[in-house]
Each structure stands twice: as structure tokens, then as C-alpha cells.
């Protein structure tokens, strides 16, 4: 029986540098418009054009920490997003979360002549 969907799953223990390298490759592939993932058993190519649904979940327990990032593309470039909440991503937690300084918000993404993404921040 033929499969209606292709799927891919990978799980392994990696050091921090390897995880960063994989995430950078994923980011580069998203910028190019498609991600191809493969191992000995499975492979899948995901086209990353159009609007993306980004979901981030983080959990911190005494014995472990977990970060889940989910990206989804429907292929519909005309859909409007339901909401665009502000997202702060930093490498340091606020010293006093109640009096935390407001994060820099991304104002606008623009393309330069060299086709690199530049981000202008507001204060």
C-alpha cells in the first residue's frame, strides 16, 4: 500500500557544537526554500515557501530541560496570521523578571544586494 505522506524521524545525542551546526543548516535550508532530511531508513523534502507557523515550547524540571520547536508550512501564501505575539529570545535570563528590560523588537527584515537578511532593531 502506498503511503500518502512521507515522514522522517531522527533522534541522537549530540554535543552543543553539533546541535548548533544542524540548526544552522536547517536555517540555511529554510532561506533557500526547502529542507531535505535523510538517513538510512527515511527521507523527506519540505518546501518552506509561504507563511510559517512557529510554535516554541520550553520546559524546565529538576532533572532535565526541554525545548521543542515546531515549524509548519501549509503552502498557502495568502492566509493571514491569527496573531503575531512578540517573542523574546536571548542567551541570558532577566535578573529580575518583574522589572525586566523590554527586549529589542524586530522592526523590519530587508534584503541587501548580497541577498543576506538584515534585521533592524528598535529600542
CSV table of C-alpha atoms in Angstrom, one decimal:
chain,number,residue,atom,x,y,z
A,1,UNK,CA,0.0,0.0,0.0
A,2,UNK,CA,1.4,3.4,-1.0
A,3,UNK,CA,2.0,6.0,1.7
A,4,UNK,CA,0.1,9.3,1.5
A,5,UNK,CA,2.8,11.2,3.4
A,6,UNK,CA,6.5,10.9,3.7
A,7,UNK,CA,7.9,11.1,7.2
A,8,UNK,CA,11.3,11.4,8.8
A,9,UNK,CA,12.4,11.0,12.4
A,10,UNK,CA,15.9,11.3,13.9
A,11,UNK,CA,17.0,11.1,17.5
A,12,UNK,CA,20.5,11.1,18.8
A,13,UNK,CA,22.8,12.5,21.5
A,14,UNK,CA,24.9,15.4,20.2
A,15,UNK,CA,27.3,17.9,21.7
A,16,UNK,CA,26.4,21.6,21.7
A,17,UNK,CA,28.5,22.4,18.6
A,18,UNK,CA,26.9,19.7,16.6
A,19,UNK,CA,23.4,20.8,17.6
A,20,UNK,CA,24.3,24.4,16.5
A,21,UNK,CA,25.6,23.1,13.2
A,22,UNK,CA,22.4,21.2,12.5
A,23,UNK,CA,20.2,24.2,13.4
A,24,UNK,CA,22.3,26.5,11.2
A,25,UNK,CA,21.9,24.0,8.3
A,26,UNK,CA,18.1,24.0,8.9
A,27,UNK,CA,18.0,27.8,8.9
A,28,UNK,CA,20.0,28.0,5.6
A,29,UNK,CA,17.7,25.4,4.0
A,30,UNK,CA,14.6,27.4,5.1
A,31,UNK,CA,16.1,30.5,3.5
A,32,UNK,CA,16.7,28.6,0.2
A,33,UNK,CA,13.1,27.4,0.2
A,34,UNK,CA,13.3,23.7,1.0
A,35,UNK,CA,14.8,21.3,3.6
A,36,UNK,CA,15.8,17.8,2.6
A,37,UNK,CA,16.3,15.3,5.5
A,38,UNK,CA,17.5,11.8,5.1
A,39,UNK,CA,19.0,8.8,7.0
A,40,UNK,CA,19.4,5.1,6.2
A,41,UNK,CA,15.7,4.5,6.5
A,42,UNK,CA,13.7,7.6,5.7
A,43,UNK,CA,13.9,10.8,3.7
A,44,UNK,CA,11.6,13.8,3.1
A,45,UNK,CA,11.8,17.1,1.4
A,46,UNK,CA,9.8,20.0,2.8
A,47,UNK,CA,9.1,23.1,0.8
A,48,UNK,CA,9.3,26.2,3.0
A,49,UNK,CA,7.7,28.8,0.9
A,50,UNK,CA,4.8,30.9,2.2
A,51,UNK,CA,3.7,31.6,5.7
A,52,UNK,CA,5.2,29.5,8.5
A,53,UNK,CA,3.5,28.5,11.8
A,54,UNK,CA,6.1,28.7,14.5
A,55,UNK,CA,5.5,27.0,17.9
A,56,UNK,CA,8.0,27.0,20.7
A,57,UNK,CA,7.6,25.1,23.9
A,58,UNK,CA,10.1,25.1,26.8
A,59,UNK,CA,10.1,23.1,30.0
A,60,UNK,CA,12.5,23.2,32.9
A,61,UNK,CA,12.4,20.5,35.5
A,62,UNK,CA,14.9,19.5,38.3
A,63,UNK,CA,16.2,16.6,36.2
A,64,UNK,CA,16.1,17.9,32.7
A,65,UNK,CA,15.3,20.8,30.4
A,66,UNK,CA,13.5,20.6,27.1
A,67,UNK,CA,13.0,22.9,24.1
A,68,UNK,CA,10.6,22.0,21.3
A,69,UNK,CA,10.5,24.0,18.1
A,70,UNK,CA,7.8,23.2,15.6
A,71,UNK,CA,7.6,24.8,12.1
A,72,UNK,CA,4.7,24.1,9.7
A,73,UNK,CA,4.0,25.3,6.2
A,74,UNK,CA,0.6,24.9,4.5
A,75,UNK,CA,1.7,26.2,1.1
A,76,UNK,CA,-1.0,28.9,1.3
A,77,UNK,CA,0.8,32.2,0.9
A,78,UNK,CA,-2.4,34.3,1.1
A,79,UNK,CA,-3.5,33.2,4.6
A,80,UNK,CA,-3.5,35.9,7.3
A,81,UNK,CA,-1.9,35.1,10.6
A,82,UNK,CA,-4.2,34.8,13.6
A,83,UNK,CA,-1.8,36.8,15.8
A,84,UNK,CA,1.8,37.9,15.9
A,85,UNK,CA,2.7,37.9,19.5
A,86,UNK,CA,6.1,39.3,20.5
A,87,UNK,CA,8.8,36.7,21.0
A,88,UNK,CA,12.0,37.3,23.1
A,89,UNK,CA,15.0,35.0,22.5
A,90,UNK,CA,18.1,35.7,24.5
A,91,UNK,CA,21.0,33.7,26.0
A,92,UNK,CA,20.6,35.3,29.4
A,93,UNK,CA,17.5,35.3,31.7
A,94,UNK,CA,16.4,38.6,33.2
A,95,UNK,CA,17.9,39.2,36.7
A,96,UNK,CA,14.5,40.4,38.0
A,97,UNK,CA,11.8,39.1,35.6
A,98,UNK,CA,9.2,41.5,37.0
A,99,UNK,CA,11.4,44.5,36.3
A,100,UNK,CA,12.9,43.1,33.1
A,101,UNK,CA,14.1,45.5,30.4
A,102,UNK,CA,11.9,45.3,27.3
A,103,UNK,CA,13.5,43.2,24.6
A,104,UNK,CA,14.6,44.6,21.3
A,105,UNK,CA,11.8,44.1,18.9
A,106,UNK,CA,12.4,43.2,15.3
A,107,UNK,CA,11.2,46.2,13.2
A,108,UNK,CA,11.7,45.0,9.7
A,109,UNK,CA,13.6,42.4,7.7
A,110,UNK,CA,15.1,43.7,4.4
A,111,UNK,CA,17.2,42.0,1.7
A,112,UNK,CA,20.5,43.5,0.8
A,113,UNK,CA,22.3,43.3,-2.6
A,114,UNK,CA,24.2,40.3,-1.4
A,115,UNK,CA,20.8,38.6,-0.6
A,116,UNK,CA,21.6,38.4,3.2
A,117,UNK,CA,18.9,39.1,5.7
A,118,UNK,CA,19.5,42.1,7.8
A,119,UNK,CA,17.4,42.9,10.9
A,120,UNK,CA,16.8,46.4,12.1
A,121,UNK,CA,16.0,46.6,15.8
A,122,UNK,CA,14.1,49.3,17.7
A,123,UNK,CA,14.9,50.2,21.2
